[in-house]
Structure formats: structure tokens, C-alpha cells
Amino acid sequence: MYRRIHGTKDHLDVAASLCSLARVYIAQGRWDDAASLHEQALAMRRRIHGSSDHSDVAASLCGLAQVYEAQGRLGDSASLQEESLAMLRRIHGSKDHSDVAASLHSLAQVCRAQGRLDDAASLHEDSLAMLRRIYGCKDHGDVARSMSGLARVYSAQGRLDDSASLWEEALTTARTTAMWLQRCAAWHRCA
């Protein structure tokens, strides 16, 4: 429908729809189709935004990188993740931001898959530190996810005590977050 509305012109709604359909294809395991749609969305967003850094372009880079990672194209994935991270850092400057932390986490996962464990650990540590600064002492699912990613790398490095400690902390955080979400859901049902 968006293509009928906008014709052959590039439009943000068309690009967003391409990304949404790509996520469905990912869920179906249709990796080549997902890659094609993400490539189209990335190209369209680059044409729309030109040479300007934009969070939509960074998101498309990350989405395509994740498909490439799933396809085993780790070098291509790492390159796109690095480009996305650099763009988000230019957008947000020196300020902590959850998108930057998520990008650090995604790049760390690719580095771990490539066997670049020291790089993966450093990126996960940066992501975790940033998320802790963003969320403070509050328990948050993103913090738990970041801890578990770092714990996996520490385990692969043979740092088993550090890994176990992080797994325990991640589990506690995840449980606390889940209980908080249950309380919120109960409150909304009563409200």
C-alpha cells in the first residue's frame, strides 16, 4: 500500500515497512529475503538522509548486520556494526545513550562469534558501564542482558569466577525486573 501511495519515490514509511517485513522473514528463517529487504531499506534511508548521520540509517545498518551474522557473514556483519556504532557516537556525542550501548553489545556479539574475545570483552564492558550509568542502581532488563553477554565472553576466556559472578548478578537483576513488570501489569489491570 505504501508503494502505491508513494510510487517509486523514497519514503520513510516504505523503508520502515521493508524493515518490519524483514523482521518477519527473520522469524521465519528466510535469511536471504530478510537480507534483501534490509539492504533495500538501508539504501533508501541513505538516499533520504544523504550524508547526514541519522538514527534510522544506524538502525538499518544494525538490522542488516544481524542478518549477515546469522548467515555466517561475520566480516560483513562486523563492518556494518562498526559503521552503525560510529554513526550513533557521532549522533549522541559523548553522552550515554541506550542506542549506543545496544550497538556496543551487538558489535561485541559479532566479535565473540569471530573469536575476538578481548575485543568482545572490552565492548561488553563499555556497554555494561554505560547502561549502569544510564539506569543507575535500578534493575533493568538491558543491564541483565549486557551482563549475560559479558559473562559468556568471560567464560570463553576461561575467566570462570568472573563469569559466574556476572551470571548470578544478571539472574538477580532479571528476576527483580520480572517481578517489577508483574507488579506493573497488576497495577494496570486494577487502574
Short mmCIF file of C-alpha atoms in Angstrom, two decimals:
data_model
loop_
_atom_site.label_atom_id
_atom_site.label_comp_id
_atom_site.label_asym_id
_atom_site.label_seq_id
_atom_site.Cartn_x
_atom_site.Cartn_y
_atom_site.Cartn_z
CA MET A 1 0.00 0.00 0.00
CA TYR A 2 2.82 2.42 0.87
CA ARG A 3 4.36 1.75 -2.53
CA ARG A 4 1.06 2.51 -4.23
CA ILE A 5 0.78 5.73 -2.21
CA HIS A 6 4.35 6.90 -2.76
CA GLY A 7 5.09 5.30 -6.12
CA THR A 8 8.76 4.96 -6.87
CA LYS A 9 9.72 7.81 -4.54
CA ASP A 10 11.78 7.03 -1.47
CA HIS A 11 9.77 7.46 1.70
CA LEU A 12 10.40 6.73 5.38
CA ASP A 13 7.17 4.73 5.67
CA VAL A 14 8.26 2.44 2.84
CA ALA A 15 11.67 1.92 4.45
CA ALA A 16 10.08 1.18 7.83
CA SER A 17 7.73 -1.34 6.21
CA LEU A 18 10.66 -3.06 4.49
CA CYS A 19 12.36 -3.42 7.90
CA SER A 20 9.18 -4.75 9.51
CA LEU A 21 8.72 -7.36 6.81
CA ALA A 22 12.40 -8.28 7.12
CA ARG A 23 11.86 -8.99 10.84
CA VAL A 24 9.01 -11.34 9.92
CA TYR A 25 11.26 -13.13 7.44
CA ILE A 26 13.92 -13.44 10.14
CA ALA A 27 11.38 -15.09 12.43
CA GLN A 28 10.57 -17.48 9.57
CA GLY A 29 14.24 -18.21 8.94
CA ARG A 30 14.10 -16.65 5.48
CA TRP A 31 17.54 -15.05 5.81
CA ASP A 32 18.15 -14.22 2.14
CA ASP A 33 14.78 -12.49 1.83
CA ALA A 34 15.40 -10.61 5.09
CA ALA A 35 18.83 -9.51 3.89
CA SER A 36 17.40 -8.25 0.60
CA LEU A 37 14.72 -6.18 2.36
CA HIS A 38 17.19 -4.75 4.88
CA GLU A 39 19.55 -3.86 2.02
CA GLN A 40 16.70 -2.06 0.23
CA ALA A 41 15.69 -0.20 3.39
CA LEU A 42 19.29 0.83 4.10
CA ALA A 43 19.79 2.11 0.57
CA MET A 44 16.50 4.04 0.73
CA ARG A 45 17.30 5.57 4.11
CA ARG A 46 20.75 6.61 2.87
CA ARG A 47 19.16 8.32 -0.14
CA ILE A 48 16.59 10.06 2.07
CA HIS A 49 19.09 11.30 4.66
CA GLY A 50 22.03 11.82 2.32
CA SER A 51 25.39 12.01 4.00
CA SER A 52 23.86 13.11 7.31
CA ASP A 53 24.09 10.79 10.27
CA HIS A 54 20.64 9.58 11.26
CA SER A 55 19.35 7.03 13.77
CA ASP A 56 17.22 5.36 11.05
CA VAL A 57 20.32 4.69 8.97
CA ALA A 58 22.17 3.37 12.03
CA ALA A 59 19.21 1.08 12.79
CA SER A 60 19.21 -0.24 9.22
CA LEU A 61 22.93 -0.90 9.41
CA CYS A 62 22.41 -2.85 12.63
CA GLY A 63 19.44 -4.80 11.28
CA LEU A 64 21.33 -5.86 8.17
CA ALA A 65 24.40 -6.69 10.26
CA GLN A 66 22.34 -9.03 12.43
CA VAL A 67 21.07 -10.87 9.36
CA TYR A 68 24.60 -11.17 7.99
CA GLU A 69 25.74 -12.53 11.36
CA ALA A 70 23.01 -15.18 11.27
CA GLN A 71 24.11 -16.09 7.73
CA GLY A 72 27.69 -16.53 8.93
CA ARG A 73 28.91 -13.44 7.10
CA LEU A 74 30.79 -12.25 10.19
CA GLY A 75 33.20 -9.89 8.42
CA ASP A 76 30.35 -8.07 6.67
CA SER A 77 28.37 -8.01 9.90
CA ALA A 78 31.27 -6.56 11.91
CA SER A 79 31.84 -3.86 9.30
CA LEU A 80 28.20 -2.76 9.38
CA GLN A 81 28.07 -2.90 13.18
CA GLU A 82 31.19 -0.72 13.37
CA GLU A 83 29.66 1.79 10.95
CA SER A 84 26.43 1.85 12.97
CA LEU A 85 28.31 2.36 16.26
CA ALA A 86 30.43 5.17 14.80
CA MET A 87 27.31 6.89 13.46
CA LEU A 88 25.48 6.62 16.79
CA ARG A 89 28.51 8.01 18.60
CA ARG A 90 28.56 10.99 16.24
CA ILE A 91 24.81 11.50 16.76
CA HIS A 92 24.93 11.29 20.56
CA GLY A 93 28.41 12.69 21.14
CA SER A 94 29.94 11.87 24.49
CA LYS A 95 26.53 11.42 26.15
CA ASP A 96 25.50 7.98 27.29
CA HIS A 97 22.60 6.62 25.26
CA SER A 98 20.83 3.26 25.21
CA ASP A 99 21.21 3.03 21.40
CA VAL A 100 24.99 3.35 21.72
CA ALA A 101 25.04 0.73 24.48
CA ALA A 102 22.94 -1.63 22.34
CA SER A 103 25.27 -1.08 19.40
CA LEU A 104 28.31 -1.85 21.57
CA HIS A 105 26.55 -5.05 22.67
CA SER A 106 25.73 -6.08 19.08
CA LEU A 107 29.30 -5.49 17.88
CA ALA A 108 30.60 -7.45 20.89
CA GLN A 109 28.45 -10.42 19.89
CA VAL A 110 29.94 -10.43 16.40
CA CYS A 111 33.46 -10.15 17.81
CA ARG A 112 32.75 -13.13 20.09
CA ALA A 113 31.49 -15.13 17.09
CA GLN A 114 34.70 -14.22 15.25
CA GLY A 115 36.79 -15.42 18.21
CA ARG A 116 37.97 -11.89 19.01
CA LEU A 117 37.34 -12.40 22.71
CA ASP A 118 39.41 -9.47 24.03
CA ASP A 119 37.57 -7.07 21.72
CA ALA A 120 34.23 -8.62 22.68
CA ALA A 121 35.01 -8.30 26.40
CA SER A 122 36.03 -4.66 26.04
CA LEU A 123 32.89 -3.78 24.07
CA HIS A 124 30.62 -5.62 26.51
CA GLU A 125 32.33 -3.89 29.44
CA ASP A 126 31.77 -0.50 27.80
CA SER A 127 28.13 -1.35 27.10
CA LEU A 128 27.52 -2.54 30.66
CA ALA A 129 29.20 0.51 32.19
CA MET A 130 27.12 2.82 30.00
CA LEU A 131 23.87 1.06 30.85
CA ARG A 132 24.67 1.22 34.55
CA ARG A 133 25.26 4.96 34.24
CA ILE A 134 22.00 5.37 32.30
CA TYR A 135 19.84 3.31 34.65
CA GLY A 136 21.73 3.96 37.87
CA CYS A 137 21.13 1.43 40.60
CA LYS A 138 17.75 0.45 39.14
CA ASP A 139 17.42 -3.08 37.86
CA HIS A 140 16.78 -3.16 34.13
CA GLY A 141 16.47 -5.90 31.54
CA ASP A 142 19.08 -4.28 29.28
CA VAL A 143 21.59 -4.35 32.14
CA ALA A 144 20.89 -8.06 32.74
CA ARG A 145 21.26 -8.79 29.02
CA SER A 146 24.56 -6.91 28.92
CA MET A 147 25.85 -8.78 31.97
CA SER A 148 24.97 -12.13 30.42
CA GLY A 149 26.77 -11.21 27.19
CA LEU A 150 29.90 -10.29 29.13
CA ALA A 151 29.57 -13.45 31.24
CA ARG A 152 29.60 -15.57 28.06
CA VAL A 153 32.79 -13.90 26.89
CA TYR A 154 34.46 -14.29 30.28
CA SER A 155 33.54 -17.97 30.21
CA ALA A 156 35.06 -18.38 26.74
CA GLN A 157 38.21 -16.65 28.02
CA GLY A 158 38.42 -19.08 30.92
CA ARG A 159 37.58 -16.39 33.48
CA LEU A 160 35.08 -18.68 35.16
CA ASP A 161 34.85 -16.89 38.54
CA ASP A 162 34.15 -13.57 36.81
CA SER A 163 31.63 -15.29 34.55
CA ALA A 164 29.81 -16.96 37.43
CA SER A 165 29.63 -13.70 39.37
CA LEU A 166 28.10 -11.88 36.39
CA TRP A 167 25.64 -14.70 35.72
CA GLU A 168 24.48 -14.53 39.34
CA GLU A 169 24.08 -10.74 39.15
CA ALA A 170 22.28 -10.98 35.81
CA LEU A 171 19.90 -13.58 37.21
CA THR A 172 19.12 -11.42 40.24
CA THR A 173 18.54 -8.39 38.01
CA ALA A 174 16.34 -10.36 35.62
CA ARG A 175 14.26 -11.74 38.48
CA THR A 176 13.85 -8.29 40.04
CA THR A 177 12.91 -6.81 36.67
CA ALA A 178 10.38 -9.59 36.05
CA MET A 179 8.77 -9.06 39.46
CA TRP A 180 8.58 -5.32 38.83
CA LEU A 181 6.93 -5.90 35.45
CA GLN A 182 4.41 -8.27 37.05
CA ARG A 183 3.55 -5.62 39.65
CA CYS A 184 3.10 -3.01 36.92
CA ALA A 185 0.83 -5.33 34.95
CA ALA A 186 -1.25 -6.00 38.07
CA TRP A 187 -1.46 -2.27 38.78
CA HIS A 188 -2.62 -1.55 35.21
CA ARG A 189 -5.32 -4.23 35.48
CA CYS A 190 -6.60 -2.53 38.66
CA ALA A 191 -6.35 1.03 37.33
#
